[in-house]
């Protein structure tokens, strides 16, 4: 037997399996109601449209769909995304767009292109665990900015941090994973002003932005930032990422980065080394399904279904959860986050929950430190009656453990 | 305008666009006969079988195909690959297999998991440019081992290098890109013995192995290595990579790594951070197309067509190339390499060639140093009459420049 331990790279010390993806495996037992995953509802996948698009592809462009394509990605898909991102007034072109294999790859490539070992990063807390998975291997120094119901708290503390000239800030302004909270308009304006003042780049990760169920849509950071600079181009401090995973299907693995051209150039070079290109078939299929306005009607349908599920979950939580529990009230996206009294460890709680045939994701993975008394719930991947039943089970358990500790 | 240069990570200095992929863009003019790419022949894609498989997928497993799956990859595809790789007597299981997004990702992930900055690597020269693209950012120290018609030269020099305990060796034993040469049986046995003696790991990259047109198939390094250790398991020094890109289609982006379980565990963690998983649809489609022996019949067909194209190219070279030119005579794969007199720079030659409406890839990208008087020709992606015509054009040019210099 060979000893591989002494052959592994140092960065593997900072790699670990995502607890969420591992928990997902455990909770696939059919008797468990799982709020653990981040899965879109498969019954809403537009299978008929996808099937029709596939037939059209085999008829019209089969060879092209199965052959290599450029690293940058399918031209017509890049044009389509660029046009969509330009609707707010910033003139984005295909040269600002790189197609990636899901937005996790956007995060990974941005890290490769921007992060040196030990760089200083600014994060909201809690934050997206997949970003931590990708970027921890650079052993960065994290400055953790607290959040409330309006997202990242933009105040003197943040300014103090930005004054230190960190390399990069990362945030999800819309329906953030894990909390589902949204950065308010006032804070966006103020944040963008501060980033410009201290010349700090930001990765604006927006996988859920189109899934809004209530309240008004807010401008993206890249839009506000261009506006403040008086620019009509994407040539500022924002690197923006989006994905088809939540509005179409995750299984095709198609996302994008929108960024200034010189950043895209480096991201293209990094992607050549990483995987040459994203699946040609996935890209053509995504384009053929989305075009001609289909995706907008489909998103409306998703919003209606997910809005109901969110409402059912929130109502059930009001009914069944003990008064000691608090939780976020998202205006969109797939998640909300629950905070329970500090003496309750949600990792331990999960074991009891699985006994009660209900599952969630413990919060610690979303925090650099702390979060033991928090957990994330997903409401997109269960029918309303299952949500009601699952929250009932979880509420019963929460009341037990809350009382148990008080006694 | 923001100055991004001072924000880029240091490793971006070592990134560059692949000259090959850039040349590919230039040579897509229809009047140019291009031997530059590494494209499989699109007219051989099994479109009917793929179309039938797709229809079956939409009928039987549409939701699954469009949903997230595990990072490790589709279980039945991992089982299928494991069974195929076990045919030589090593007992490989699904736990030895990670599905990746094409074998370029295999190289990238192996780098992440095994390479620290400045590590010492052993390469054959010339070697695969995509590996250099991926691994150069670790700023490794390269030990370059010369090759001849039997592949890597396994001699005292190699032993001297291995004695220094490099981190990793990388090679393509079969129909190597760019030369098309194959490591002989005797050298494989000797190489594996030396690697074991000095405890040096090797990445055996085998994208073309199934495309053999003449000569006898040789055992893989992982097979010889297990045999030498008296093991029946994949628990030695070899990390093996393969792909469906050359035997099925490259556009689906499906490849695999086969390695000892503890290496796979780390590769899975690295892949979670890189892109979560490979396209579910691509994996299911690949499995459904390949299963029940279809792929073996398909490979037979590819072999017949590519064999003829190789033979046509070699015969045309005999006819049209000046006697000063030398070239490899591959037993399989997609490429061969030409060496011209040292005073001819193949980068300059390419400009003349494009004037003559024929294209190739200059050799320098495949070398750490040198190779200016070499270039790579691909014979899989042109019909025989076009090969004949393209080699005629190139031979005419070569005779011109050879004479021009002699005069």
Coordinates of C-alpha atoms in Angstrom, one line a residue, chain A residues 1-13 15-19 21-22 25 38-43 45-47 50-52 54-55 58-59 62-72 101-102 104-108 111-117 119 128 130 133-134 138 165 167-168 198-202 225 229 235-239 245-246 249-253 260 262-266 268-282 285 381, chain B residues 1-13 15-19 21-22 25 38-43 45-47 50-52 54-55 58-59 62-72 101-102 104-108 111-117 119 128 130 133-134 138 165 167-168 198-202 225 229 235-239 245-246 249-253 260 262-266 268-282 285 381:
Chain A
X1 CA 0.0 0.0 0.0
X2 CA 1.2 3.4 -1.0
X3 CA 1.1 6.2 1.6
X4 CA -0.7 9.0 -0.2
X5 CA -0.8 11.3 2.8
X6 CA 2.7 12.6 2.3
X7 CA 2.0 13.2 -1.4
X8 CA -1.1 15.4 -1.0
X9 CA -0.8 19.1 -1.5
X10 CA -0.9 21.4 1.5
X11 CA -4.2 22.9 0.4
X12 CA -6.0 19.6 0.8
X13 CA -5.8 20.3 4.6
X15 CA -10.6 20.8 1.8
X16 CA -13.5 19.0 3.2
X17 CA -16.7 17.4 1.9
X18 CA -19.7 19.8 2.1
X19 CA -21.7 18.7 5.1
X21 CA -24.1 17.4 0.2
X22 CA -23.3 14.6 2.6
X25 CA -27.4 11.6 0.9
X38 CA -31.3 23.4 -2.1
X39 CA -33.0 21.5 -4.9
X40 CA -35.4 23.2 -7.2
X41 CA -38.8 21.4 -7.5
X42 CA -38.3 18.7 -10.2
X43 CA -42.0 18.6 -11.0
X45 CA -38.8 21.4 -14.8
X46 CA -40.2 22.3 -18.3
X47 CA -39.7 18.8 -19.6
X50 CA -36.8 20.7 -23.2
X51 CA -37.8 17.6 -25.1
X52 CA -39.0 19.7 -28.0
X54 CA -33.7 18.6 -28.0
X55 CA -35.6 17.2 -31.0
X58 CA -30.9 16.8 -33.3
X59 CA -32.6 17.9 -36.4
X62 CA -26.6 17.8 -33.9
X63 CA -22.9 17.9 -34.9
X64 CA -22.4 21.3 -33.4
X65 CA -24.0 20.3 -30.1
X66 CA -21.7 17.3 -29.7
X67 CA -18.5 18.9 -30.8
X68 CA -16.0 21.2 -29.0
X69 CA -16.8 24.8 -28.8
X70 CA -14.9 27.9 -27.6
X71 CA -13.9 28.4 -23.9
X72 CA -15.9 31.6 -23.8
X101 CA -20.4 25.1 -15.5
X102 CA -22.8 26.4 -12.9
X104 CA -20.0 27.3 -8.3
X105 CA -17.5 27.3 -11.1
X106 CA -17.9 31.1 -11.3
X107 CA -16.8 31.3 -7.7
X108 CA -13.9 28.9 -8.2
X111 CA -10.8 32.8 -6.8
X112 CA -8.2 31.5 -9.1
X113 CA -7.9 34.8 -10.9
X114 CA -8.1 37.2 -8.0
X115 CA -7.0 35.4 -4.8
X116 CA -3.4 35.1 -3.7
X117 CA -2.7 33.0 -0.6
X119 CA -5.6 37.6 0.8
X128 CA -22.6 30.8 1.2
X130 CA -19.9 26.7 -1.5
X133 CA -15.4 25.4 0.1
X134 CA -13.8 27.0 -3.0
X138 CA -6.2 30.1 -0.4
X165 CA -8.0 47.6 1.3
X167 CA -8.8 42.1 -2.0
X168 CA -12.4 41.3 -2.5
X198 CA -11.7 52.4 -1.1
X199 CA -11.3 50.7 -4.5
X200 CA -12.4 47.3 -3.3
X201 CA -13.7 44.7 -5.9
X202 CA -16.9 42.8 -5.1
X225 CA -22.0 51.1 -9.4
X229 CA -19.4 56.3 -11.9
X235 CA -16.1 48.4 -16.4
X236 CA -16.1 48.9 -12.7
X237 CA -15.4 46.9 -9.5
X238 CA -18.2 44.4 -9.8
X239 CA -17.8 40.8 -10.9
X245 CA -29.8 26.2 -12.1
X246 CA -32.6 27.8 -10.2
X249 CA -32.6 23.1 -14.2
X250 CA -29.4 22.5 -12.2
X251 CA -28.6 19.3 -14.0
X252 CA -27.4 21.0 -17.2
X253 CA -24.7 22.9 -15.2
X260 CA -15.1 43.9 -17.2
X262 CA -9.9 42.3 -18.8
X263 CA -11.3 40.2 -16.0
X264 CA -13.2 38.0 -18.4
X265 CA -9.9 37.5 -20.4
X266 CA -8.2 36.1 -17.3
X268 CA -11.2 32.5 -19.9
X269 CA -7.6 31.5 -19.4
X270 CA -8.3 30.0 -16.0
X271 CA -11.3 28.1 -17.5
X272 CA -9.1 26.7 -20.3
X273 CA -7.0 25.0 -17.7
X274 CA -9.9 24.0 -15.6
X275 CA -12.2 22.2 -18.1
X276 CA -11.7 23.7 -21.6
X277 CA -15.4 24.7 -21.9
X278 CA -18.9 24.0 -20.5
X279 CA -20.9 21.2 -22.2
X280 CA -21.9 22.3 -25.7
X281 CA -25.1 20.4 -25.6
X282 CA -26.1 22.0 -22.2
X285 CA -30.2 23.3 -25.0
X381 CA -38.6 21.1 -2.9
Chain B
X1 CA -12.0 52.9 -15.2
X2 CA -10.8 50.5 -12.6
X3 CA -7.3 49.2 -12.7
X4 CA -7.7 45.4 -12.4
X5 CA -4.0 44.6 -13.0
X6 CA -3.1 45.3 -9.3
X7 CA -6.0 43.1 -8.2
X8 CA -5.1 40.0 -10.2
X9 CA -3.6 37.0 -8.4
X10 CA 0.0 36.3 -8.9
X11 CA -0.7 33.0 -10.6
X12 CA -2.4 34.8 -13.5
X13 CA 1.1 35.7 -14.7
X15 CA -1.9 31.8 -17.4
X16 CA -2.2 32.3 -21.1
X17 CA -4.7 31.4 -23.7
X18 CA -3.9 28.2 -25.4
X19 CA -2.4 29.0 -28.8
X21 CA -7.5 27.0 -29.2
X22 CA -6.8 30.5 -30.6
X25 CA -10.6 30.2 -34.3
X38 CA -7.8 17.9 -32.1
X39 CA -11.4 17.5 -33.2
X40 CA -13.0 14.1 -33.6
X41 CA -14.8 13.7 -37.0
X42 CA -18.3 15.1 -36.4
X43 CA -19.8 13.0 -39.2
X45 CA -21.0 11.1 -34.0
X46 CA -23.6 8.4 -33.4
X47 CA -26.5 11.0 -33.6
X50 CA -27.9 9.7 -29.1
X51 CA -31.3 10.9 -30.3
X52 CA -32.9 7.6 -29.3
X54 CA -32.5 11.2 -25.3
X55 CA -36.0 10.2 -26.1
X58 CA -37.3 12.2 -21.4
X59 CA -39.7 9.2 -21.2
X62 CA -36.4 13.3 -17.2
X63 CA -36.5 14.8 -13.6
X64 CA -33.4 12.9 -12.6
X65 CA -31.5 14.0 -15.7
X66 CA -32.2 17.6 -15.0
X67 CA -31.7 17.6 -11.2
X68 CA -28.5 17.8 -9.1
X69 CA -26.7 14.6 -8.6
X70 CA -23.7 13.6 -6.4
X71 CA -20.3 15.0 -6.9
X72 CA -18.8 11.5 -7.4
X101 CA -16.1 17.3 -16.9
X102 CA -13.7 16.0 -19.6
X104 CA -8.9 18.4 -18.8
X105 CA -10.7 18.6 -15.5
X106 CA -9.0 15.4 -14.4
X107 CA -5.7 17.1 -14.9
X108 CA -6.8 20.2 -13.1
X111 CA -3.0 19.3 -9.7
X112 CA -5.1 20.8 -7.0
X113 CA -4.9 17.7 -4.8
X114 CA -1.2 16.8 -5.4
X115 CA 0.7 19.9 -6.3
X116 CA 2.2 22.4 -3.9
X117 CA 3.8 25.6 -5.4
X119 CA 6.8 21.0 -6.7
X128 CA 0.4 17.7 -23.6
X130 CA -3.4 21.3 -21.7
X133 CA -1.8 25.2 -19.0
X134 CA -3.4 23.7 -15.9
X138 CA 1.8 26.1 -9.4
X165 CA 11.9 12.1 -5.4
X167 CA 6.2 14.8 -6.6
X168 CA 4.6 13.4 -9.7
X198 CA 11.6 5.6 -5.8
X199 CA 7.9 5.9 -4.6
X200 CA 7.0 8.4 -7.3
X201 CA 3.3 8.8 -8.2
X202 CA 2.3 9.0 -11.9
X225 CA 2.0 -1.6 -11.4
X229 CA 3.1 -5.3 -6.4
X235 CA -4.1 1.0 -4.5
X236 CA -0.8 1.9 -6.0
X237 CA 1.0 4.9 -7.4
X238 CA -1.0 5.4 -10.5
X239 CA -3.8 8.0 -11.0
X245 CA -14.5 12.9 -25.8
X246 CA -12.6 10.9 -28.4
X249 CA -18.3 13.1 -28.4
X250 CA -16.4 15.9 -26.8
X251 CA -19.4 18.3 -26.5
X252 CA -20.9 16.4 -23.6
X253 CA -17.8 16.9 -21.4
X260 CA -6.9 4.7 -5.0
X262 CA -8.0 8.0 -0.6
X263 CA -7.0 10.0 -3.7
X264 CA -10.6 9.9 -5.0
X265 CA -11.8 11.2 -1.7
X266 CA -9.7 14.3 -2.0
X268 CA -14.2 14.7 -4.8
X269 CA -13.6 17.4 -2.2
X270 CA -11.7 19.5 -4.8
X271 CA -14.5 18.9 -7.4
X272 CA -17.2 20.1 -4.9
X273 CA -15.4 23.4 -4.8
X274 CA -14.7 23.5 -8.5
X275 CA -18.2 22.9 -10.0
X276 CA -20.2 20.7 -7.6
X277 CA -20.7 17.9 -10.3
X278 CA -20.6 17.1 -14.0
X279 CA -23.8 17.7 -16.0
X280 CA -26.3 15.1 -14.9
X281 CA -27.8 15.0 -18.4
X282 CA -24.4 14.5 -20.0
X285 CA -26.8 10.3 -21.9
X381 CA -11.1 15.7 -38.8

